[in-house]
Coordinates of C-alpha atoms and ligand atoms in Angstrom, one line a residue:
M1 CA -5.6 -8.2 52.2
S2 CA -8.7 -7.0 50.4
T3 CA -9.1 -5.2 47.1
L4 CA -12.0 -3.3 45.6
I5 CA -12.3 -3.0 41.9
R6 CA -14.7 -0.1 41.4
N7 CA -17.1 1.1 38.7
G8 CA -16.3 -1.5 36.1
T9 CA -18.6 -3.4 33.7
V10 CA -18.7 -7.0 34.8
V11 CA -18.8 -9.4 31.9
T12 CA -19.6 -13.1 32.3
S13 CA -20.6 -15.8 29.8
T14 CA -24.3 -14.9 30.4
K15 CA -24.5 -11.3 31.8
T16 CA -23.1 -7.8 31.4
F17 CA -23.7 -5.3 34.3
H18 CA -22.1 -2.4 36.1
A19 CA -20.7 -3.3 39.5
D20 CA -17.8 -3.3 41.9
I21 CA -15.9 -6.5 42.8
L22 CA -14.6 -7.0 46.3
I23 CA -11.7 -9.4 46.7
E24 CA -10.8 -10.9 50.1
G25 CA -7.5 -12.8 50.0
E26 CA -7.5 -15.0 46.9
Q27 CA -11.2 -15.2 46.3
I28 CA -14.0 -12.9 45.1
K29 CA -16.0 -11.9 48.2
D30 CA -18.8 -9.9 46.6
I31 CA -20.0 -8.4 43.4
A32 CA -22.5 -5.6 43.8
P33 CA -23.1 -1.9 43.0
A34 CA -21.4 0.7 45.1
I35 CA -19.5 -1.5 47.6
P36 CA -18.2 0.9 50.3
V37 CA -14.5 1.7 49.8
E38 CA -13.8 1.4 53.5
K39 CA -14.2 -2.3 53.1
A40 CA -10.9 -2.6 51.1
H41 CA -7.2 -2.1 51.8
R42 CA -6.7 -1.2 48.2
V43 CA -9.0 0.3 45.5
I44 CA -8.6 -0.1 41.8
E45 CA -10.6 2.4 39.7
A46 CA -12.1 0.7 36.6
T47 CA -14.4 3.3 35.0
G48 CA -14.7 2.5 31.3
M49 CA -13.1 -0.9 31.8
L50 CA -14.6 -4.4 31.3
L51 CA -14.1 -6.9 34.1
L52 CA -13.6 -10.4 32.7
P53 CA -12.8 -13.7 34.3
G54 CA -9.1 -14.6 33.7
G55 CA -8.5 -16.3 30.4
I56 CA -7.9 -20.0 30.4
D57 CA -5.8 -21.5 27.6
V58 CA -6.2 -25.2 27.6
H59 CA -3.7 -26.0 24.9
T60 CA 0.0 -25.0 25.4
H61 CA 3.3 -26.8 25.0
L62 CA 5.9 -25.2 27.3
D63 CA 9.4 -26.6 27.5
M64 CA 8.4 -29.5 25.3
P65 CA 10.9 -31.7 23.5
F66 CA 9.6 -31.9 19.9
G67 CA 11.0 -32.2 16.4
G68 CA 14.6 -32.6 17.6
T69 CA 14.5 -29.5 19.8
T70 CA 12.5 -28.0 22.7
S71 CA 9.8 -25.4 22.6
S72 CA 11.4 -22.0 23.4
D73 CA 9.1 -20.8 26.1
D74 CA 9.4 -22.6 29.5
F75 CA 7.0 -22.3 32.4
E76 CA 8.6 -19.0 33.4
T77 CA 8.5 -17.1 30.2
G78 CA 5.4 -18.8 28.8
T79 CA 3.2 -18.1 31.9
K80 CA 4.5 -14.5 32.1
A81 CA 3.6 -13.9 28.5
A82 CA 0.2 -15.5 29.0
A83 CA -0.4 -13.1 31.9
F84 CA 0.4 -10.0 29.8
G85 CA -2.4 -11.1 27.4
G86 CA -5.0 -11.7 30.2
T87 CA -4.6 -15.5 30.5
T88 CA -4.4 -16.5 34.2
T89 CA -4.7 -20.2 33.8
L90 CA -3.2 -22.6 31.3
I91 CA -3.3 -26.4 30.9
D92 CA -0.1 -27.7 29.4
F93 CA 0.7 -31.2 28.1
A94 CA 2.9 -33.7 29.9
I95 CA 4.2 -36.4 27.5
Q96 CA 4.5 -40.1 28.4
P97 CA 7.3 -41.3 26.1
K98 CA 6.7 -44.8 24.8
G99 CA 7.6 -47.5 27.2
T100 CA 7.5 -45.2 30.2
K101 CA 5.1 -44.6 33.1
M102 CA 2.7 -41.7 33.1
R103 CA 3.6 -41.2 36.8
D104 CA 7.2 -40.4 35.7
A105 CA 6.0 -38.0 33.0
L106 CA 3.9 -36.2 35.5
D107 CA 6.8 -35.8 37.9
T108 CA 9.0 -34.5 35.0
W109 CA 6.4 -31.9 34.1
W110 CA 5.8 -30.9 37.7
K111 CA 9.6 -30.2 37.9
K112 CA 9.5 -28.1 34.8
A113 CA 6.7 -26.0 36.2
E114 CA 7.3 -25.6 39.9
N115 CA 9.2 -22.5 40.9
K116 CA 8.7 -21.2 37.4
A117 CA 5.0 -20.7 36.7
S118 CA 3.6 -17.3 37.6
I119 CA 0.0 -18.2 36.9
D120 CA -2.0 -21.3 37.8
Y121 CA -1.6 -24.4 35.6
G122 CA -3.0 -27.8 35.1
L123 CA -1.6 -30.7 33.0
H124 CA -3.1 -33.0 30.5
M125 CA -1.3 -36.3 29.9
I126 CA -0.3 -37.2 26.4
V127 CA -0.6 -41.0 26.2
T128 CA 1.7 -42.7 23.7
D129 CA 1.5 -46.3 25.0
L130 CA -0.9 -48.1 27.2
G131 CA 1.5 -51.0 27.8
E132 CA 0.6 -53.4 30.6
C133 CA -0.9 -51.1 33.1
G134 CA -1.7 -47.9 31.2
L135 CA -5.4 -48.0 31.9
E136 CA -4.8 -48.2 35.6
D137 CA -2.2 -45.4 35.2
M138 CA -5.0 -43.3 33.7
D139 CA -7.1 -43.8 36.8
D140 CA -4.1 -42.8 38.9
M141 CA -3.6 -39.7 36.9
V142 CA -7.3 -38.7 37.4
K143 CA -6.7 -39.1 41.2
E144 CA -3.7 -36.7 40.8
G145 CA -6.0 -34.1 39.2
V146 CA -4.9 -34.8 35.6
A147 CA -8.4 -35.2 34.4
S148 CA -7.7 -35.2 30.6
F149 CA -5.6 -37.0 28.2
K150 CA -4.4 -36.3 24.7
L151 CA -3.9 -38.9 22.1
F152 CA -2.5 -38.4 18.6
M153 CA -4.0 -39.8 15.4
A154 CA -1.0 -38.2 13.5
Y155 CA 2.8 -38.2 13.8
P156 CA 3.4 -41.9 13.1
G157 CA 6.5 -43.3 14.8
V158 CA 6.5 -40.4 17.3
L159 CA 3.3 -39.7 19.1
M160 CA 0.6 -41.5 17.0
V161 CA -1.4 -44.3 18.5
D162 CA -3.7 -46.8 16.8
D163 CA -7.5 -46.9 17.0
A164 CA -7.5 -49.8 19.4
T165 CA -5.5 -47.7 21.9
I166 CA -7.8 -44.7 21.4
F167 CA -10.8 -46.9 21.9
Q168 CA -9.4 -48.5 25.0
A169 CA -8.6 -45.1 26.5
L170 CA -12.0 -43.8 25.7
S171 CA -13.7 -46.8 27.2
R172 CA -11.7 -46.1 30.4
T173 CA -12.7 -42.5 30.5
A174 CA -16.3 -43.5 30.0
K175 CA -15.8 -44.9 33.5
N176 CA -13.4 -42.6 35.3
G177 CA -14.9 -39.4 33.9
A178 CA -11.8 -37.8 32.4
L179 CA -11.9 -36.2 29.0
I180 CA -10.0 -37.5 25.9
C181 CA -8.5 -34.8 23.6
L182 CA -7.7 -36.0 20.1
H183 CA -5.3 -34.6 17.6
A184 CA -7.4 -35.6 14.6
E185 CA -5.5 -36.1 11.4
N186 CA -5.0 -39.4 9.5
G187 CA -1.3 -39.7 10.1
G188 CA -0.8 -42.8 8.0
I189 CA -2.1 -41.2 4.8
I190 CA -0.3 -38.0 5.5
D191 CA 3.0 -39.9 5.9
V192 CA 2.7 -41.5 2.5
I193 CA 1.9 -38.1 0.8
V194 CA 4.8 -36.5 2.7
K195 CA 7.3 -39.1 1.6
R196 CA 6.1 -38.8 -2.0
A197 CA 6.6 -35.0 -1.9
I198 CA 10.1 -35.3 -0.5
S199 CA 11.1 -37.9 -3.1
E200 CA 9.9 -35.4 -5.7
G201 CA 12.2 -32.7 -4.3
K202 CA 9.3 -30.7 -2.8
T203 CA 11.1 -29.5 0.3
A204 CA 9.8 -25.9 0.9
P205 CA 7.6 -24.9 3.9
I206 CA 4.5 -24.7 1.7
Y207 CA 4.6 -28.5 1.2
H208 CA 3.8 -28.9 4.9
G209 CA 0.4 -27.5 4.0
L210 CA 0.0 -29.3 0.7
T211 CA 0.8 -32.7 2.1
R212 CA -1.8 -32.6 4.9
P213 CA -5.2 -32.5 3.1
V214 CA -8.4 -31.2 4.8
A215 CA -9.9 -34.7 4.1
A216 CA -7.3 -36.3 6.3
E217 CA -8.5 -34.1 9.1
A218 CA -12.2 -34.6 8.4
E219 CA -11.7 -38.3 8.2
A220 CA -10.0 -38.5 11.5
V221 CA -12.6 -36.3 13.2
H222 CA -15.3 -38.6 11.7
R223 CA -13.4 -41.7 13.1
A224 CA -13.0 -40.0 16.5
I225 CA -16.8 -39.3 16.6
A226 CA -17.5 -43.0 15.8
M227 CA -15.2 -44.1 18.6
S228 CA -16.9 -41.7 21.0
E229 CA -20.3 -43.1 20.0
I230 CA -19.2 -46.7 20.4
S231 CA -17.4 -46.2 23.7
G232 CA -20.0 -43.7 25.2
A233 CA -17.2 -41.3 26.2
P234 CA -17.0 -37.6 25.2
V235 CA -14.2 -36.5 22.9
Y236 CA -12.6 -33.1 22.6
I237 CA -11.1 -32.3 19.2
V238 CA -8.0 -30.0 19.5
H239 CA -7.0 -27.3 17.1
L240 CA -9.7 -27.9 14.5
S241 CA -8.8 -26.1 11.3
S242 CA -11.2 -26.6 8.5
E243 CA -14.8 -26.4 7.4
E244 CA -15.0 -30.1 6.5
A245 CA -13.8 -31.2 10.0
L246 CA -16.3 -28.7 11.5
N247 CA -19.1 -30.2 9.5
E248 CA -18.3 -33.6 11.1
V249 CA -18.5 -32.0 14.6
R250 CA -21.7 -30.2 13.9
A251 CA -23.4 -33.3 12.5
A252 CA -22.4 -35.3 15.5
R253 CA -23.5 -32.7 18.0
D254 CA -26.8 -32.4 16.2
R255 CA -27.3 -36.1 16.8
G256 CA -26.5 -35.6 20.5
V257 CA -23.0 -37.1 20.5
P258 CA -20.9 -35.4 23.3
I259 CA -18.3 -34.0 21.0
F260 CA -16.5 -30.8 21.8
A261 CA -13.9 -28.9 19.7
E262 CA -11.6 -26.0 19.9
T263 CA -10.0 -23.8 17.2
C264 CA -7.1 -21.3 17.5
P265 CA -6.6 -17.7 16.4
Q266 CA -4.2 -18.8 13.7
Y267 CA -6.9 -20.8 11.9
L268 CA -9.3 -17.9 12.2
L269 CA -6.9 -15.2 10.9
L270 CA -4.1 -16.7 8.9
S271 CA -4.2 -18.9 5.8
I272 CA -2.1 -21.2 3.6
D273 CA -0.9 -18.0 1.8
D274 CA 1.2 -17.4 4.9
L275 CA 2.9 -20.8 4.5
A276 CA 3.6 -19.8 0.9
R277 CA 5.6 -16.7 1.9
P278 CA 8.8 -16.3 -0.1
G279 CA 12.1 -17.8 0.9
F280 CA 12.0 -19.7 4.2
E281 CA 9.5 -17.2 5.8
G282 CA 6.7 -19.8 5.5
A283 CA 8.5 -21.9 8.2
K284 CA 7.1 -19.4 10.8
Y285 CA 3.7 -20.9 10.0
V286 CA 4.5 -24.6 10.1
F287 CA 2.3 -26.2 12.6
T288 CA -0.3 -29.0 12.5
P289 CA -2.9 -29.1 11.3
P290 CA -1.6 -26.7 8.7
L291 CA -3.1 -23.3 7.7
R292 CA -6.0 -23.7 5.3
E293 CA -7.5 -21.9 2.4
K294 CA -9.1 -18.5 3.5
H295 CA -12.6 -19.7 2.8
N296 CA -12.5 -21.8 6.0
Q297 CA -12.2 -18.8 8.2
P298 CA -15.8 -17.5 8.1
K299 CA -17.0 -21.0 8.7
L300 CA -14.9 -21.3 11.8
W301 CA -16.1 -17.9 13.1
D302 CA -19.7 -19.1 12.5
G303 CA -18.9 -22.3 14.3
L304 CA -17.8 -20.3 17.3
K305 CA -20.9 -18.2 17.3
D306 CA -23.3 -21.1 16.9
D307 CA -21.6 -23.3 19.5
H308 CA -20.4 -26.0 17.0
L309 CA -17.0 -25.0 18.4
Q310 CA -16.8 -24.4 22.2
V311 CA -13.3 -23.1 22.9
V312 CA -10.5 -20.9 21.5
S313 CA -7.1 -22.1 22.7
T314 CA -3.7 -21.2 21.2
D315 CA -1.7 -24.5 20.8
H316 CA 1.2 -22.3 21.9
C317 CA 4.3 -24.2 20.8
P318 CA 7.0 -21.7 20.0
F319 CA 10.2 -22.3 18.2
C320 CA 12.6 -19.5 17.3
F321 CA 13.1 -18.8 13.6
E322 CA 16.8 -18.2 13.6
D323 CA 18.0 -21.3 15.4
Q324 CA 15.1 -23.8 15.5
K325 CA 12.8 -23.4 12.5
I326 CA 16.0 -23.3 10.5
L327 CA 16.5 -27.1 11.2
G328 CA 14.2 -27.6 8.3
K329 CA 15.8 -25.2 5.8
D330 CA 16.2 -28.0 3.2
D331 CA 13.4 -30.3 4.2
F332 CA 10.0 -29.1 5.5
T333 CA 9.6 -32.3 7.5
K334 CA 12.4 -31.2 9.8
I335 CA 10.9 -27.8 10.6
P336 CA 9.8 -28.1 14.3
N337 CA 5.9 -27.9 14.2
G338 CA 4.4 -25.1 16.3
G339 CA 4.0 -21.4 16.7
P340 CA 3.8 -18.7 19.4
G341 CA 0.4 -17.4 20.5
V342 CA -0.3 -17.6 24.2
E343 CA 0.0 -13.8 24.7
N344 CA -2.3 -12.7 21.9
R345 CA -5.4 -14.9 22.2
L346 CA -7.7 -12.4 23.9
Q347 CA -6.5 -9.4 22.0
L348 CA -7.1 -11.2 18.6
L349 CA -10.5 -12.7 19.5
Y350 CA -11.7 -9.5 21.0
H351 CA -10.7 -7.3 18.1
H352 CA -11.5 -9.7 15.2
G353 CA -14.4 -11.4 17.0
V354 CA -16.3 -9.0 19.3
S355 CA -15.5 -5.7 17.8
A356 CA -16.0 -7.0 14.3
G357 CA -19.5 -8.2 15.3
K358 CA -18.8 -11.9 14.8
I359 CA -19.3 -13.0 18.4
S360 CA -20.9 -11.3 21.4
L361 CA -18.9 -10.1 24.4
N362 CA -20.5 -12.8 26.5
R363 CA -19.7 -15.5 24.0
F364 CA -16.1 -14.2 24.0
V365 CA -15.9 -14.8 27.7
E366 CA -17.5 -18.2 27.3
L367 CA -15.0 -19.2 24.6
V368 CA -11.8 -18.1 26.3
S369 CA -12.6 -18.8 29.9
T370 CA -15.9 -20.2 31.1
T371 CA -16.3 -23.3 28.8
P372 CA -12.6 -24.2 29.1
A373 CA -13.1 -24.2 32.9
R374 CA -16.3 -26.3 32.7
L375 CA -14.9 -28.9 30.2
F376 CA -11.6 -29.3 32.0
G377 CA -12.8 -29.6 35.6
L378 CA -12.0 -26.1 36.9
Y379 CA -15.4 -24.5 37.2
P380 CA -16.6 -22.6 39.2
R381 CA -13.2 -22.0 40.9
K382 CA -12.0 -20.6 37.5
G383 CA -13.8 -19.2 34.5
E384 CA -16.4 -17.3 36.5
L385 CA -16.9 -14.0 38.3
A386 CA -18.9 -14.8 41.3
A387 CA -18.5 -14.9 45.1
G388 CA -16.3 -17.8 46.0
S389 CA -14.5 -18.1 42.7
D390 CA -10.7 -17.4 42.5
A391 CA -10.1 -13.7 42.0
D392 CA -8.6 -14.2 38.6
I393 CA -9.7 -11.0 36.9
V394 CA -8.8 -9.2 33.8
I395 CA -9.4 -5.4 33.8
W396 CA -9.8 -5.0 30.1
D397 CA -9.4 -1.7 28.4
P398 CA -11.7 -1.9 25.3
N399 CA -10.1 1.2 23.8
A400 CA -6.4 0.4 24.3
E401 CA -4.6 0.3 20.9
H402 CA -1.9 -2.4 20.6
L403 CA 0.5 -3.3 17.8
I404 CA 1.4 -7.0 17.9
S405 CA 5.1 -7.5 17.3
S406 CA 8.0 -9.7 18.3
K407 CA 9.8 -6.5 19.3
T408 CA 7.4 -6.0 22.2
H409 CA 5.9 -9.3 23.0
H410 CA 6.9 -11.3 26.0
M411 CA 7.0 -14.8 24.5
R412 CA 10.5 -16.2 24.1
C413 CA 10.3 -16.3 20.3
D414 CA 12.1 -14.1 17.7
Y415 CA 9.0 -13.7 15.5
S416 CA 5.3 -13.2 15.8
M417 CA 2.7 -15.1 13.7
F418 CA 0.6 -11.9 13.9
E419 CA 3.4 -9.4 13.3
G420 CA 1.9 -6.0 12.5
F421 CA -1.6 -6.8 13.5
Q422 CA -3.1 -3.7 15.1
V423 CA -5.7 -4.5 17.7
K424 CA -8.0 -2.4 19.9
G425 CA -8.7 -3.8 23.3
N426 CA -6.1 -5.2 25.7
A427 CA -5.5 -6.3 29.3
H428 CA -5.0 -3.2 31.5
V429 CA -4.6 -4.9 34.9
V430 CA -4.5 -8.7 35.5
L431 CA -5.1 -10.3 38.8
S432 CA -4.4 -13.9 39.7
R433 CA -5.9 -15.1 43.0
G434 CA -6.3 -11.6 44.2
E435 CA -2.8 -10.5 43.4
V436 CA -2.0 -7.9 40.7
I437 CA 0.4 -9.7 38.3
V438 CA 0.3 -7.3 35.4
E439 CA -0.4 -3.6 35.6
Q440 CA -0.3 -1.2 32.6
G441 CA 2.3 -3.2 30.7
K442 CA 4.5 -4.1 33.7
F443 CA 4.9 -7.5 35.3
Q444 CA 4.1 -7.3 39.0
G445 CA 3.8 -11.0 39.7
R446 CA 6.4 -13.4 41.0
T447 CA 8.1 -16.3 39.2
G448 CA 7.0 -19.5 40.9
R449 CA 3.8 -18.2 42.5
G450 CA 1.6 -20.2 40.1
S451 CA 0.0 -23.4 41.6
F452 CA -0.7 -26.8 40.1
L453 CA -4.4 -27.2 39.7
R454 CA -5.9 -30.6 40.6
R455 CA -8.8 -30.8 38.2
E456 CA -12.0 -32.7 38.7
A457 CA -13.1 -35.4 36.3
R458 CA -16.5 -34.3 35.1
G459 CA -18.2 -37.6 34.3
G460 CA -21.4 -36.9 32.4
A461 CA -21.6 -33.3 33.6
W462 CA -20.5 -31.6 30.4
K463 CA -23.8 -31.6 28.5
Ligands
URP1 O1 2.2 -28.1 15.3 C1 1.8 -28.2 16.4 N1 0.5 -28.1 16.6 N2 2.6 -28.5 17.4 C2 2.3 -28.9 18.7 C3 1.9 -30.3 18.8 C4 0.5 -30.5 18.5 O2 0.2 -31.3 17.6 O3 -0.4 -30.0 19.2
ZN2 ZN1 -1.9 -31.6 18.2
ZN3 ZN1 -0.7 -28.8 20.5

């Protein structure tokens, strides 16, 4: 089966040009002006459209047990919602519960995903415990294509590990070439502040934000950088939320330390004012790190433009308001941490970033697709429009008007963090490995068609 996408504007991380794209089977065969239509079984007309490499969201939590419940999107609903928003690959997190083997966690997550995912997916491994043979297990994971690990500097007693564990893991990845992702917040300090707040009767959602100071994030980022320097291994900071933390990353990168960082649309567009919404509404915005003061937003946008931040992911971790967020009605510490976002990343970044003049179109592609592919061992199979790459292509309508709302979104969540946001620019047709999976607002894919992606450990090839 061959498909010709005609008369579009191809946008990569480095170039913008008018061309046709010929797809043969699952891959791109050719990109050139005026490819003869006779060459294709099917022709898709793309005049006025942008042709982007499929979005890659490297930070999602589907079907994840957390905070006494489980995130509400599983691999079926979450990958479908991602596809509607122009994301054709995601990397989710398997969790190694303390005292168990990473191998078992990997099997558990494979079972969650297989027969459900409608787009391709990879897995990171969350390491909670190195035990006797955790370092050897990390090597085994890399051989299985799990080329990245997440470790937590926060959530004591649940997911947090100590510096010795992080340092040992880093020292291992310095050798096996995998990438360590860190949730950088000083969990010990935050825990003390949280307990103090609760003992003072401060139980409303806003205290989630007020008990997790910016300095606790900046300090952890600083420590992460020091550990990267000592071990010689790169570090990827997930969901960076504040100017102070960004300053740490910038200073380290300026010194040549291989530090990479992502932020998420919620930190670019929402603020602690949302956590302070009346009644229990603020619970919709309880995730970690918390939303910050508004003055952080332009700094994060500048960070994206100037390459102090390299990736925009979503940290998609949805919990329904009515029956999950409500668990913390009388105590903010019991509100499951996380929010829905996998469907809206490209729409929000395009509208508020590209159209608002904060980032270029090519930088947009770099942030949502190409750099995620490069950092996480998928490039050039994913994240690129070129002959030989997978035909994961978003036909993007730059003029499509879209109102973001839980009434119309496809995520299994009864609210939207971006309810009422009006955006211009949306995915018109989405192809995954040559197959149309979304067409003008209709899902045309197939549950279970998504493949597990064995990712390459990149060694020193990031710089
Ligand atoms: O609140 C969040 N971010 N929930 C998901 C887990 C994590 O820390 O990434
Ligand atoms: Zn995290
Ligand atoms: Zn997360």
